PDB file of C-alpha atoms in Angstrom:
ATOM      1  CA  MET Q   1     105.863 115.871  77.791  1.00 66.00           C
ATOM      2  CA  ARG Q   2     104.645 117.141  80.822  1.00 68.00           C
ATOM      3  CA  GLU Q   3     101.633 119.292  79.393  1.00 79.00           C
ATOM      4  CA  HIS Q   4     100.640 116.302  76.957  1.00 79.00           C
ATOM      5  CA  ILE Q   5     100.515 113.681  80.544  1.00 79.00           C
ATOM      6  CA  THR Q   6      98.289 117.107  82.563  1.00 82.00           C
ATOM      7  CA  THR Q   7      95.730 116.844  79.484  1.00 87.00           C
ATOM      8  CA  VAL Q   8      95.580 112.907  79.808  1.00 85.00           C
ATOM      9  CA  GLU Q   9      94.908 113.000  83.482  1.00 83.00           C
ATOM     10  CA  ASN Q  10      91.971 115.957  82.853  1.00 87.00           C
ATOM     11  CA  GLU Q  11      89.971 113.962  80.600  1.00 88.00           C
ATOM     12  CA  LEU Q  12      90.660 110.280  82.279  1.00 87.00           C
ATOM     13  CA  GLU Q  13      90.206 111.578  85.333  1.00 88.00           C
ATOM     14  CA  SER Q  14      86.904 113.577  83.837  1.00 87.00           C
ATOM     15  CA  GLU Q  15      85.433 110.303  82.704  1.00 86.00           C
ATOM     16  CA  LEU Q  16      85.889 108.365  85.269  1.00 84.00           C
ATOM     17  CA  ARG Q  17      83.966 110.844  87.402  1.00 85.00           C
ATOM     18  CA  LYS Q  18      81.365 110.389  85.030  1.00 82.00           C
ATOM     19  CA  GLY Q  19      81.567 106.895  85.049  1.00 79.00           C
ATOM     20  CA  GLU Q  20      81.414 106.430  88.412  1.00 78.00           C
ATOM     21  CA  ALA Q  21      78.535 109.388  88.603  1.00 77.00           C
ATOM     22  CA  SER Q  22      76.101 107.004  86.843  1.00 72.00           C
ATOM     23  CA  GLY Q  23      77.271 103.698  88.565  1.00 62.00           C
ATOM     24  CA  PRO Q  24      79.367 101.238  88.047  1.00 52.00           C
ATOM     25  CA  ASN Q  25      76.987  98.614  86.841  1.00 55.00           C
ATOM     26  CA  SER Q  26      75.149 101.031  85.041  1.00 54.00           C
ATOM     27  CA  THR Q  27      74.274 100.216  80.931  1.00 53.00           C
ATOM     28  CA  SER Q  28      73.151 103.279  79.638  1.00 50.00           C
ATOM     29  CA  ASP Q  29      75.725 105.259  76.757  1.00 46.00           C
ATOM     30  CA  MET Q  30      76.180 107.062  79.349  1.00 51.00           C
ATOM     31  CA  GLY Q  31      77.046 104.968  82.015  1.00 57.00           C
ATOM     32  CA  LEU Q  32      80.592 103.527  82.069  1.00 67.00           C
ATOM     33  CA  GLY Q  33      81.319  99.242  83.059  1.00 80.00           C
ATOM     34  CA  GLU Q  34      82.926  97.816  85.489  1.00 83.00           C
ATOM     35  CA  ASN Q  35      85.795  96.842  83.296  1.00 86.00           C
ATOM     36  CA  LYS Q  36      85.678 100.394  81.926  1.00 85.00           C
ATOM     37  CA  ILE Q  37      86.151 101.633  85.282  1.00 86.00           C
ATOM     38  CA  LYS Q  38      88.614  99.465  86.558  1.00 87.00           C
ATOM     39  CA  SER Q  39      90.686 100.463  83.082  1.00 89.00           C
ATOM     40  CA  LEU Q  40      90.301 104.196  83.833  1.00 88.00           C
ATOM     41  CA  ARG Q  41      92.174 103.760  86.752  1.00 89.00           C
ATOM     42  CA  LYS Q  42      95.107 102.295  85.908  1.00 91.00           C
ATOM     43  CA  LYS Q  43      95.727 104.044  82.888  1.00 89.00           C
ATOM     44  CA  LEU Q  44      95.273 107.345  85.576  1.00 88.00           C
ATOM     45  CA  ASP Q  45      97.672 105.655  87.721  1.00 91.00           C
ATOM     46  CA  SER Q  46     100.343 105.291  84.923  1.00 90.00           C
ATOM     47  CA  CYS Q  47      99.876 108.923  84.245  1.00 88.00           C
ATOM     48  CA  TYR Q  48     100.211 109.310  87.641  1.00 88.00           C
ATOM     49  CA  GLU Q  49     102.821 107.446  87.666  1.00 89.00           C
ATOM     50  CA  ALA Q  50     104.099 109.339  84.748  1.00 88.00           C
ATOM     51  CA  GLU Q  51     104.065 112.530  86.287  1.00 87.00           C
ATOM     52  CA  HIS Q  52     106.115 111.740  88.867  1.00 85.00           C
ATOM     53  CA  VAL Q  53     108.742 110.380  87.257  1.00 86.00           C
ATOM     54  CA  TYR Q  54     108.875 113.812  85.427  1.00 85.00           C
ATOM     55  CA  TRP Q  55     109.748 115.802  88.170  1.00 81.00           C
ATOM     56  CA  LYS Q  56     112.177 113.256  89.789  1.00 80.00           C
ATOM     57  CA  GLN Q  57     114.122 113.577  86.389  1.00 84.00           C
ATOM     58  CA  ARG Q  58     113.460 116.604  86.964  1.00 81.00           C
ATOM     59  CA  ALA Q  59     114.607 117.573  90.290  1.00 77.00           C
ATOM     60  CA  LYS Q  60     118.001 115.163  88.693  1.00 77.00           C
ATOM     61  CA  VAL Q  61     118.660 118.007  86.545  1.00 77.00           C
ATOM     62  CA  LYS Q  62     118.359 120.651  88.353  1.00 73.00           C
ATOM     63  CA  TRP Q  63     120.716 118.966  90.883  1.00 72.00           C
ATOM     64  CA  ILE Q  64     123.643 118.312  88.516  1.00 73.00           C
ATOM     65  CA  ASN Q  65     122.617 121.779  87.271  1.00 74.00           C
ATOM     66  CA  ASP Q  66     123.197 123.637  90.563  1.00 70.00           C
ATOM     67  CA  GLY Q  67     123.602 120.849  93.104  1.00 66.00           C
ATOM     68  CA  ASP Q  68     126.734 121.524  94.311  1.00 68.00           C
ATOM     69  CA  ARG Q  69     127.903 124.765  93.549  1.00 70.00           C
ATOM     70  CA  ASN Q  70     127.968 126.960  96.612  1.00 74.00           C
ATOM     71  CA  THR Q  71     124.832 127.760  95.706  1.00 76.00           C
ATOM     72  CA  LYS Q  72     121.085 129.540  97.795  1.00 81.00           C
ATOM     73  CA  PHE Q  73     119.415 125.884  96.361  1.00 78.00           C
ATOM     74  CA  PHE Q  74     122.331 123.470  97.097  1.00 78.00           C
ATOM     75  CA  HIS Q  75     122.023 125.108 100.780  1.00 82.00           C
ATOM     76  CA  GLN Q  76     118.578 124.591 100.771  1.00 85.00           C
ATOM     77  CA  VAL Q  77     118.778 121.587 100.011  1.00 82.00           C
ATOM     78  CA  ALA Q  78     121.396 120.507 102.292  1.00 82.00           C
ATOM     79  CA  SER Q  79     119.320 122.552 105.550  1.00 89.00           C
ATOM     80  CA  GLY Q  80     116.158 120.273 104.119  1.00 90.00           C
ATOM     81  CA  ARG Q  81     117.997 116.819 104.169  1.00 86.00           C
ATOM     82  CA  LYS Q  82     119.549 118.713 107.608  1.00 89.00           C
ATOM     83  CA  GLN Q  83     116.514 118.891 109.321  1.00 90.00           C
ATOM     84  CA  LYS Q  84     114.814 115.681 107.742  1.00 90.00           C
ATOM     85  CA  ASN Q  85     117.567 113.762 109.448  1.00 89.00           C
ATOM     86  CA  TRP Q  86     117.506 115.993 112.411  1.00 90.00           C
ATOM     87  CA  ILE Q  87     116.344 113.436 116.077  1.00 91.00           C
ATOM     88  CA  SER Q  88     114.860 115.960 118.357  1.00 92.00           C
ATOM     89  CA  SER Q  89     113.501 113.484 121.051  1.00 93.00           C
ATOM     90  CA  ILE Q  90     113.203 109.665 121.306  1.00 93.00           C
ATOM     91  CA  VAL Q  91     112.267 107.163 124.204  1.00 94.00           C
ATOM     92  CA  VAL Q  92     113.701 105.741 126.275  1.00 91.00           C
ATOM     93  CA  HIS Q  93     112.012 103.021 128.859  1.00 90.00           C
ATOM     94  CA  GLY Q  94     109.103 105.235 128.624  1.00 93.00           C
ATOM     95  CA  ILE Q  95     110.998 108.613 129.265  1.00 93.00           C
ATOM     96  CA  SER Q  96     111.407 111.200 126.553  1.00 94.00           C
ATOM     97  CA  VAL Q  97     114.754 111.691 125.520  1.00 94.00           C
ATOM     98  CA  ASN Q  98     115.605 115.603 124.348  1.00 94.00           C
ATOM     99  CA  HIS Q  99     119.145 116.350 124.562  1.00 94.00           C
ATOM    100  CA  PRO Q 100     121.670 115.460 121.675  1.00 92.00           C
ATOM    101  CA  LYS Q 101     123.714 114.104 124.058  1.00 94.00           C
ATOM    102  CA  ASP Q 102     121.358 112.105 125.861  1.00 94.00           C
ATOM    103  CA  ILE Q 103     119.962 110.389 122.222  1.00 93.00           C
ATOM    104  CA  ALA Q 104     123.377 109.953 121.247  1.00 92.00           C
ATOM    105  CA  ILE Q 105     124.217 108.246 124.614  1.00 93.00           C
ATOM    106  CA  ALA Q 106     120.536 106.533 124.983  1.00 93.00           C
ATOM    107  CA  SER Q 107     121.383 105.484 121.466  1.00 91.00           C
ATOM    108  CA  ASN Q 108     125.123 103.444 121.365  1.00 89.00           C
ATOM    109  CA  ASP Q 109     123.606 101.713 124.308  1.00 89.00           C
ATOM    110  CA  PHE Q 110     120.593 100.423 122.886  1.00 87.00           C
ATOM    111  CA  PHE Q 111     122.777  99.420 119.030  1.00 83.00           C
ATOM    112  CA  ARG Q 112     125.968  98.103 121.505  1.00 82.00           C
ATOM    113  CA  LEU Q 113     122.821  95.329 123.571  1.00 81.00           C
ATOM    114  CA  SER Q 114     121.357  94.452 120.566  1.00 77.00           C
ATOM    115  CA  ILE Q 115     123.916  93.703 118.392  1.00 75.00           C
ATOM    116  CA  GLY Q 116     126.737  93.037 121.364  1.00 70.00           C
ATOM    117  CA  THR Q 117     124.182  89.982 122.142  1.00 68.00           C
ATOM    118  CA  HIS Q 118     123.709  88.840 118.618  1.00 73.00           C
ATOM    119  CA  ILE Q 119     127.235  88.880 117.691  1.00 74.00           C
ATOM    120  CA  GLU Q 120     128.325  86.733 121.315  1.00 76.00           C
ATOM    121  CA  LYS Q 121     125.361  84.522 120.375  1.00 80.00           C
ATOM    122  CA  LEU Q 122     126.370  84.338 116.483  1.00 80.00           C
ATOM    123  CA  LEU Q 123     130.121  83.109 118.601  1.00 82.00           C
ATOM    124  CA  LYS Q 124     128.948  80.541 120.428  1.00 85.00           C
ATOM    125  CA  ASP Q 125     127.421  79.191 117.286  1.00 86.00           C
ATOM    126  CA  ILE Q 126     130.220  79.901 114.985  1.00 88.00           C
ATOM    127  CA  ALA Q 127     132.221  77.887 118.050  1.00 88.00           C
ATOM    128  CA  ILE Q 128     130.004  74.697 118.501  1.00 90.00           C
ATOM    129  CA  ALA Q 129     129.279  74.055 114.697  1.00 89.00           C
ATOM    130  CA  PHE Q 130     133.310  75.075 114.982  1.00 85.00           C
ATOM    131  CA  ASN Q 131     133.511  71.821 117.529  1.00 86.00           C
ATOM    132  CA  ASP Q 132     131.256  70.170 115.579  1.00 84.00           C
ATOM    133  CA  PHE Q 133     132.683  70.053 112.166  1.00 82.00           C
ATOM    134  CA  PHE Q 134     135.656  68.991 113.433  1.00 79.00           C
ATOM    135  CA  VAL Q 135     135.007  66.212 116.354  1.00 79.00           C
ATOM    136  CA  ALA Q 136     132.866  64.635 113.270  1.00 76.00           C
ATOM    137  CA  ARG Q 137     136.098  64.121 110.933  1.00 74.00           C
ATOM    138  CA  ILE Q 138     138.112  62.879 114.270  1.00 74.00           C
ATOM    139  CA  ILE Q 139     135.734  59.935 114.760  1.00 63.00           C
TER     140      ILE Q 139
END
């Protein structure tokens, strides 16, 4: 499957290079029209997507086979994810914060303030809406 995709990709890339080298408006036998070049690019994009899907599926199969078995592969993936997700520093009010405890405090403060004010406003709006609803029912 992958070999076929790679072969088709190579053929399309070669044909596209030839067409682009001769110019999109060329009408000679060697030149490709603008529509043909667009079509080749679209087919090439489809091949790239198919190859991406192929490798994604292969990675899933490898994970299913080797992923949860306390193997070297598992530890490499886990370490890679930890490194990718690690926040080494943030900037708070123009000051760089690097220490993990300070990052945690700054993050908590930020979310408490942003979510807290939103929730307080939301609760006030709900109280006003309930009030208006019941006042309208009484009248």
